[in-house]
């Protein structure tokens, strides 16, 4: 295990040049998939690799470890008393974010070229934003989930985390069949500025966008908050279906046990309403993307939680208010980090049409270059 608990298990699989870690809710043959939980500590070794693991090994990667995570991939802060909590390398006073905390920390520490995580309610984009790196949730189904836990999900996506958009695209070319980058720089975008975003975050977001483009068309997604609530209902329902039986073991961490117990009370009426909202929100996003190539939002409506506040469940869930909705709709979404003048990061999220992950990355690549130029100008004037 690394000194910052990014890795749950050190490995040395494959002889490729690209060093990668894989979140430990993804099967690697011969090793148990523990998912950060003492309730699964005695699980039998996986019999075969997940599809994404085979793709990595065939694509010139060397898997150097299984990455730590929030227990059962069912948490936002990345804190884990059983395995040890990964420490945010760039912002050690803040949570690393979850659930793909170890994947994000391994990238931010420079241990790997890129990492593989999973994203059901922001679990790639949230830790990426907390740790000041890039993270992509691909279009739902773009990357095979065979061999990932939980096995059945209408929300979960496997995707990469890296320090640059170029590395994200390098990873996607390996794990997503048919991925080919595009160079189109003339992409239109709409900006969503929800009223619930903290003023300081919005101010930094607006300054970053101003350095990127003078064009800025604000738009609305009126089902955005309902989509967040709908995601919470569905993720609770689906996670309880997969792991609810573990409650009887008494071995789950307190926060995960509490969420699973609450999920047991989600009824069919809530699920039906969540599915209704899924359709309406997807249609709303698609309609906006008929007019623009991509949609841009802050990645989180607030700064990452301080470690001292990691036990505040409501504040933790608030961090995901702008990422969860796009798990519900299935659209691809990437977060690009913004260097701020303070001691906390923000991210810019870019959302695109279903199947147009390449366009999302092309826009993010252009945004990344603009932000880098702006940072260089700041340094030159100091």
Coordinates of C-alpha atoms in Angstrom, one line a residue:
X1 CA 0.0 0.0 0.0
X2 CA 1.3 3.5 -0.9
X3 CA 2.0 5.9 1.9
X4 CA -1.2 7.7 1.0
X5 CA -3.3 4.5 0.8
X6 CA -4.0 5.0 -2.9
X7 CA -3.5 1.3 -3.5
X8 CA -5.3 -1.6 -1.9
X9 CA -3.1 -4.1 -3.5
X10 CA 0.2 -3.8 -5.4
X11 CA 0.5 -5.8 -8.6
X12 CA 2.8 -6.2 -11.6
X13 CA 0.6 -7.5 -14.4
X14 CA 1.6 -7.0 -18.1
X15 CA 4.8 -5.8 -19.6
X16 CA 3.5 -2.6 -21.3
X17 CA 5.1 0.9 -20.8
X18 CA 1.9 2.6 -19.5
X19 CA 1.5 2.2 -15.7
X20 CA -2.1 1.9 -14.6
X21 CA -4.2 1.2 -11.5
X22 CA -7.6 -0.4 -11.6
X23 CA -10.3 0.4 -9.0
X24 CA -10.9 -2.6 -6.8
X25 CA -14.5 -3.1 -7.8
X26 CA -13.3 -4.4 -11.1
X27 CA -12.2 -8.1 -11.4
X28 CA -8.6 -9.2 -12.0
X29 CA -8.2 -12.9 -12.4
X30 CA -6.6 -14.6 -9.4
X31 CA -7.4 -11.8 -7.0
X32 CA -10.5 -11.2 -4.8
X33 CA -12.6 -8.1 -5.6
X34 CA -12.9 -6.7 -2.1
X35 CA -14.5 -3.3 -3.1
X36 CA -13.0 -1.7 0.0
X37 CA -15.2 -3.7 2.4
X38 CA -14.4 -6.0 5.3
X39 CA -17.6 -7.8 4.4
X40 CA -15.9 -9.0 1.2
X41 CA -12.4 -9.5 2.6
X42 CA -12.7 -13.3 2.3
X43 CA -14.2 -13.3 -1.2
X44 CA -12.9 -15.9 -3.6
X45 CA -10.5 -14.8 -6.3
X46 CA -12.0 -13.7 -9.6
X47 CA -12.0 -16.4 -12.2
X48 CA -11.4 -14.1 -15.1
X49 CA -10.4 -10.5 -16.0
X50 CA -13.0 -7.9 -16.5
X51 CA -13.2 -6.8 -20.1
X52 CA -11.5 -3.5 -19.4
X53 CA -8.6 -5.3 -17.7
X54 CA -8.1 -7.5 -20.8
X55 CA -8.2 -4.3 -23.0
X56 CA -5.6 -2.7 -20.8
X57 CA -3.2 -5.6 -21.0
X58 CA -3.7 -5.9 -24.8
X59 CA -3.2 -2.2 -25.2
X60 CA 0.3 -1.9 -23.8
X61 CA -0.4 -1.3 -20.1
X62 CA 1.2 -2.6 -17.0
X63 CA -1.3 -2.8 -14.1
X64 CA 0.6 -1.9 -11.0
X65 CA -2.2 -2.1 -8.5
X66 CA -5.8 -2.3 -7.5
X67 CA -6.9 1.1 -6.3
X68 CA -8.6 1.9 -3.0
X69 CA -12.1 3.2 -2.9
X70 CA -15.0 4.3 -0.7
X71 CA -16.5 1.1 0.6
X72 CA -18.7 -0.7 -2.0
X73 CA -18.2 2.3 -4.2
X74 CA -21.1 3.8 -2.3
X75 CA -19.8 7.1 -0.9
X76 CA -18.7 10.5 -1.9
X77 CA -15.8 11.4 0.4
X78 CA -13.4 8.6 -0.3
X79 CA -12.9 7.9 3.4
X80 CA -12.4 4.2 4.3
X81 CA -11.6 3.0 7.8
X82 CA -11.0 -0.6 6.7
X83 CA -8.4 -0.1 4.0
X84 CA -7.2 3.3 5.0
X85 CA -8.2 6.5 3.4
X86 CA -6.3 7.9 0.4
X87 CA -4.9 11.4 1.1
X88 CA -5.4 14.2 -1.3
X89 CA -1.9 14.9 -2.5
X90 CA -2.3 18.5 -3.7
X91 CA -4.9 19.5 -1.1
X92 CA -4.2 17.4 2.0
X93 CA -6.7 19.3 4.1
X94 CA -9.5 18.3 1.8
X95 CA -11.2 15.0 1.1
X96 CA -9.9 13.2 -2.0
X97 CA -13.5 12.6 -3.2
X98 CA -15.2 9.3 -3.9
X99 CA -15.8 6.7 -4.7
X100 CA -12.8 6.4 -7.0
X101 CA -10.5 8.0 -4.4
X102 CA -7.5 5.7 -4.8
X103 CA -7.6 6.0 -8.6
X104 CA -7.6 9.8 -8.3
X105 CA -4.9 9.9 -5.7
X106 CA -2.6 7.5 -7.7
X107 CA -2.9 9.9 -10.6
X108 CA -2.4 13.1 -8.6
X109 CA 0.6 11.5 -6.8
X110 CA 2.2 10.7 -10.2
X111 CA 2.2 6.9 -9.5
X112 CA 0.6 6.1 -12.8
X113 CA 0.1 7.3 -16.3
X114 CA -3.7 7.0 -15.9
X115 CA -6.1 5.1 -13.6
X116 CA -9.4 3.3 -14.2
X117 CA -12.4 4.2 -12.0
X118 CA -16.1 3.8 -12.0
X119 CA -18.8 6.5 -12.0
X120 CA -22.4 5.9 -10.9
X121 CA -23.1 9.2 -9.3
X122 CA -20.0 11.2 -10.0
X123 CA -17.5 8.8 -8.7
X124 CA -14.8 9.6 -11.3
X125 CA -15.5 13.3 -11.8
X126 CA -15.9 14.2 -8.1
X127 CA -12.5 12.8 -6.9
X128 CA -10.9 14.2 -10.1
X129 CA -12.2 17.6 -9.2
X130 CA -11.1 17.3 -5.6
X131 CA -7.6 16.2 -6.5
X132 CA -7.1 18.7 -9.3
X133 CA -6.9 16.2 -12.2
X134 CA -9.0 15.2 -15.3
X135 CA -11.7 12.5 -15.2
X136 CA -14.1 11.2 -17.8
X137 CA -17.4 9.5 -17.4
X138 CA -18.0 8.0 -20.9
X139 CA -21.3 7.6 -22.5
X140 CA -23.2 4.9 -20.7
X141 CA -22.2 1.5 -22.2
X142 CA -19.3 2.9 -24.2
X143 CA -16.8 1.0 -22.1
X144 CA -17.7 -2.6 -21.2
X145 CA -18.8 -3.2 -17.6
X146 CA -18.5 -6.9 -17.8
X147 CA -16.5 -7.9 -14.7
X148 CA -17.4 -4.8 -12.7
X149 CA -19.3 -4.7 -9.4
X150 CA -22.2 -4.2 -9.0
X151 CA -22.9 -6.4 -12.0
X152 CA -26.3 -4.8 -12.8
X153 CA -26.6 -1.0 -13.1
X154 CA -28.4 1.5 -15.2
X155 CA -26.1 4.3 -14.1
X156 CA -22.5 3.0 -13.7
X157 CA -19.7 3.7 -16.2
X158 CA -16.1 2.6 -16.3
X159 CA -13.7 5.4 -17.3
X160 CA -10.2 7.0 -17.0
X161 CA -8.6 9.5 -14.7
X162 CA -5.4 11.3 -15.7
X163 CA -3.4 14.5 -15.4
X164 CA -4.1 15.7 -18.9
X165 CA -6.9 15.3 -21.5
X166 CA -4.4 13.8 -23.9
X167 CA -3.8 11.0 -21.4
X168 CA -7.6 10.5 -21.0
X169 CA -7.8 10.1 -24.8
X170 CA -4.9 7.7 -24.8
X171 CA -6.7 5.6 -22.2
X172 CA -10.0 5.8 -24.1
X173 CA -8.3 4.6 -27.3
X174 CA -7.4 1.4 -25.3
X175 CA -10.5 0.7 -23.4
X176 CA -13.3 2.0 -25.7
X177 CA -13.6 0.2 -29.0
X178 CA -13.7 2.5 -31.9
X179 CA -12.5 5.6 -30.0
X180 CA -10.7 8.0 -32.4
X181 CA -9.9 11.5 -31.4
X182 CA -11.3 14.5 -33.3
X183 CA -9.6 17.8 -33.9
X184 CA -12.6 20.1 -34.4
X185 CA -11.9 23.3 -32.6
X186 CA -15.0 25.2 -33.6
X187 CA -17.4 23.8 -31.1
X188 CA -20.4 25.8 -29.7
X189 CA -21.3 25.6 -26.0
X190 CA -24.1 26.5 -23.6
X191 CA -23.3 27.4 -20.0
X192 CA -25.5 26.2 -17.1
X193 CA -25.2 28.4 -13.9
X194 CA -27.5 26.9 -11.3
X195 CA -28.5 29.2 -8.5
X196 CA -27.4 26.7 -5.9
X197 CA -23.7 27.0 -6.8
X198 CA -21.6 28.8 -4.1
X199 CA -20.8 32.4 -5.2
X200 CA -17.0 31.9 -4.8
X201 CA -17.1 28.8 -7.0
X202 CA -19.2 30.5 -9.6
X203 CA -16.9 33.5 -9.6
X204 CA -13.8 31.3 -10.2
X205 CA -15.7 29.4 -12.9
X206 CA -16.8 32.6 -14.7
X207 CA -13.2 33.9 -14.6
X208 CA -11.9 30.7 -16.1
X209 CA -14.5 30.7 -18.9
X210 CA -13.8 34.4 -19.6
X211 CA -10.2 33.5 -20.4
X212 CA -11.4 30.8 -22.7
X213 CA -14.0 32.5 -24.9
X214 CA -15.9 35.8 -25.1
X215 CA -18.9 33.8 -26.4
X216 CA -21.1 32.6 -23.5
X217 CA -24.7 31.7 -23.8
X218 CA -26.3 30.9 -20.5
X219 CA -29.0 28.2 -20.6
X220 CA -31.2 26.3 -18.1
X221 CA -31.9 22.7 -17.4
X222 CA -35.1 22.9 -15.3
X223 CA -35.0 19.2 -14.4
X224 CA -31.4 19.3 -13.1
X225 CA -32.2 19.2 -9.4
X226 CA -34.9 16.5 -9.9
X227 CA -32.4 14.5 -11.8
X228 CA -30.0 14.6 -8.9
X229 CA -32.8 13.3 -6.6
X230 CA -33.7 10.6 -9.1
X231 CA -30.2 9.4 -9.4
X232 CA -30.0 9.0 -5.6
X233 CA -33.2 6.9 -5.6
X234 CA -31.9 4.7 -8.4
X235 CA -28.4 4.3 -7.1
X236 CA -29.8 3.4 -3.7
X237 CA -32.2 0.9 -5.1
X238 CA -29.6 -0.8 -7.3
X239 CA -26.9 -0.8 -4.7
X240 CA -29.2 -2.4 -2.2
X241 CA -30.1 -5.1 -4.7
X242 CA -26.4 -5.9 -5.1
X243 CA -25.2 -5.5 -1.5
X244 CA -28.1 -5.3 0.8
X245 CA -27.5 -8.9 2.0
X246 CA -24.2 -7.7 3.5
X247 CA -26.1 -5.6 6.2
X248 CA -26.7 -8.8 8.2
X249 CA -22.9 -9.4 8.5
X250 CA -22.5 -6.3 10.8
X251 CA -19.2 -5.7 9.1
X252 CA -20.0 -2.7 6.9
X253 CA -18.7 0.7 7.7
X254 CA -21.1 2.9 9.6
X255 CA -21.7 5.4 6.8
X256 CA -22.3 2.7 4.1
X257 CA -24.5 0.6 6.4
X258 CA -26.6 3.6 7.1
X259 CA -27.0 4.4 3.4
X260 CA -27.8 0.8 2.6
X261 CA -30.4 0.6 5.4
X262 CA -32.1 3.8 4.1
X263 CA -32.0 2.4 0.5
X264 CA -34.0 -0.6 1.7
X265 CA -37.0 1.7 2.2
X266 CA -37.0 3.1 -1.4
X267 CA -40.3 2.0 -2.9
X268 CA -41.6 1.3 -6.3
X269 CA -43.3 4.7 -6.4
X270 CA -40.0 6.5 -6.0
X271 CA -38.4 4.3 -8.6
X272 CA -41.2 5.0 -11.1
X273 CA -40.9 8.7 -10.5
X274 CA -37.1 8.5 -10.9
X275 CA -37.5 6.7 -14.3
X276 CA -40.0 9.4 -15.3
X277 CA -37.5 12.1 -14.5
X278 CA -34.8 10.2 -16.3
X279 CA -36.8 10.4 -19.5
X280 CA -37.7 14.1 -19.1
X281 CA -34.1 15.1 -18.2
X282 CA -32.6 13.1 -21.0
X283 CA -34.9 14.8 -23.5
X284 CA -34.2 18.2 -22.0
X285 CA -30.4 17.7 -22.3
X286 CA -30.7 16.2 -25.8
X287 CA -32.8 19.3 -26.9
X288 CA -30.1 21.6 -25.7
X289 CA -27.4 19.6 -27.4
X290 CA -29.4 19.9 -30.6
X291 CA -28.5 23.6 -30.5
X292 CA -25.0 23.3 -29.1
X293 CA -22.1 20.9 -29.4
X294 CA -21.5 20.7 -25.6
X295 CA -22.8 22.0 -22.3
X296 CA -20.5 23.5 -19.7
X297 CA -21.1 23.6 -15.9
X298 CA -19.1 23.8 -12.8
X299 CA -18.2 20.2 -11.8
X300 CA -19.2 20.8 -8.2
X301 CA -21.4 23.5 -6.7
X302 CA -19.0 23.9 -3.8
X303 CA -15.4 23.4 -2.8
X304 CA -14.4 19.9 -1.7
X305 CA -15.2 19.1 1.9
X306 CA -12.6 19.7 4.5
X307 CA -11.4 16.4 6.1
X308 CA -12.8 17.6 9.4
X309 CA -16.3 17.7 7.8
X310 CA -16.1 14.4 6.0
X311 CA -18.8 12.9 8.2
X312 CA -21.4 15.4 7.1
X313 CA -23.5 13.2 4.8
X314 CA -25.6 16.1 3.5
X315 CA -22.6 18.2 2.6
X316 CA -20.9 15.3 1.0
X317 CA -23.9 14.6 -1.3
X318 CA -24.1 18.2 -2.2
X319 CA -20.7 17.9 -3.9
X320 CA -22.4 15.7 -6.5
X321 CA -25.3 17.9 -7.4
X322 CA -24.0 18.7 -10.8
X323 CA -22.5 15.3 -11.8
X324 CA -25.2 12.8 -10.8
X325 CA -27.7 14.1 -13.3
X326 CA -25.6 13.0 -16.2
X327 CA -25.3 9.5 -14.9
X328 CA -29.1 9.5 -15.0
X329 CA -29.2 10.7 -18.6
X330 CA -26.2 8.6 -19.7
X331 CA -24.4 11.5 -21.5
X332 CA -20.6 11.6 -21.6
X333 CA -19.1 14.2 -19.2
X334 CA -15.5 15.2 -18.4
X335 CA -14.1 17.4 -15.6
X336 CA -11.1 19.7 -16.3
X337 CA -9.2 21.2 -13.3
X338 CA -8.9 24.9 -12.7
X339 CA -6.0 26.3 -10.6
X340 CA -7.4 28.9 -8.2
X341 CA -5.9 31.6 -6.2
X342 CA -7.0 29.9 -3.0
X343 CA -6.3 26.6 -1.4
X344 CA -9.1 24.6 -2.9
X345 CA -9.7 23.5 -6.5
X346 CA -12.7 23.8 -8.8
X347 CA -13.5 21.9 -11.9
X348 CA -15.2 22.7 -15.2
X349 CA -17.5 19.9 -16.5
X350 CA -18.2 19.4 -20.2
X351 CA -21.2 17.3 -21.3
X352 CA -21.8 16.1 -24.8
X353 CA -24.2 14.0 -26.9
X354 CA -24.6 10.3 -26.4
X355 CA -21.7 8.5 -28.2
X356 CA -19.8 11.7 -28.8
X357 CA -17.1 11.2 -26.2
X358 CA -14.5 12.3 -28.8
X359 CA -16.2 15.7 -29.1
X360 CA -16.3 16.2 -25.3
X361 CA -12.6 15.5 -25.1
X362 CA -11.8 17.8 -28.1
X363 CA -13.6 20.7 -26.3
X364 CA -11.9 19.8 -23.0
X365 CA -8.5 19.7 -24.7
X366 CA -9.1 23.2 -26.1
X367 CA -10.3 24.4 -22.6
X368 CA -7.2 22.8 -20.9
X369 CA -4.9 24.8 -23.3
X370 CA -6.7 28.0 -22.6
X371 CA -6.5 27.5 -18.8
X372 CA -2.8 26.7 -19.1
X373 CA -2.2 29.9 -21.0
X374 CA -4.1 31.9 -18.4
X375 CA -2.1 30.4 -15.6
X376 CA 1.1 31.2 -17.4
X377 CA 0.1 34.8 -17.8
X378 CA -0.7 35.0 -14.1
X379 CA 2.7 33.6 -13.2
X380 CA 4.4 36.1 -15.6
X381 CA 2.8 39.1 -13.8
X382 CA 3.7 38.0 -10.3

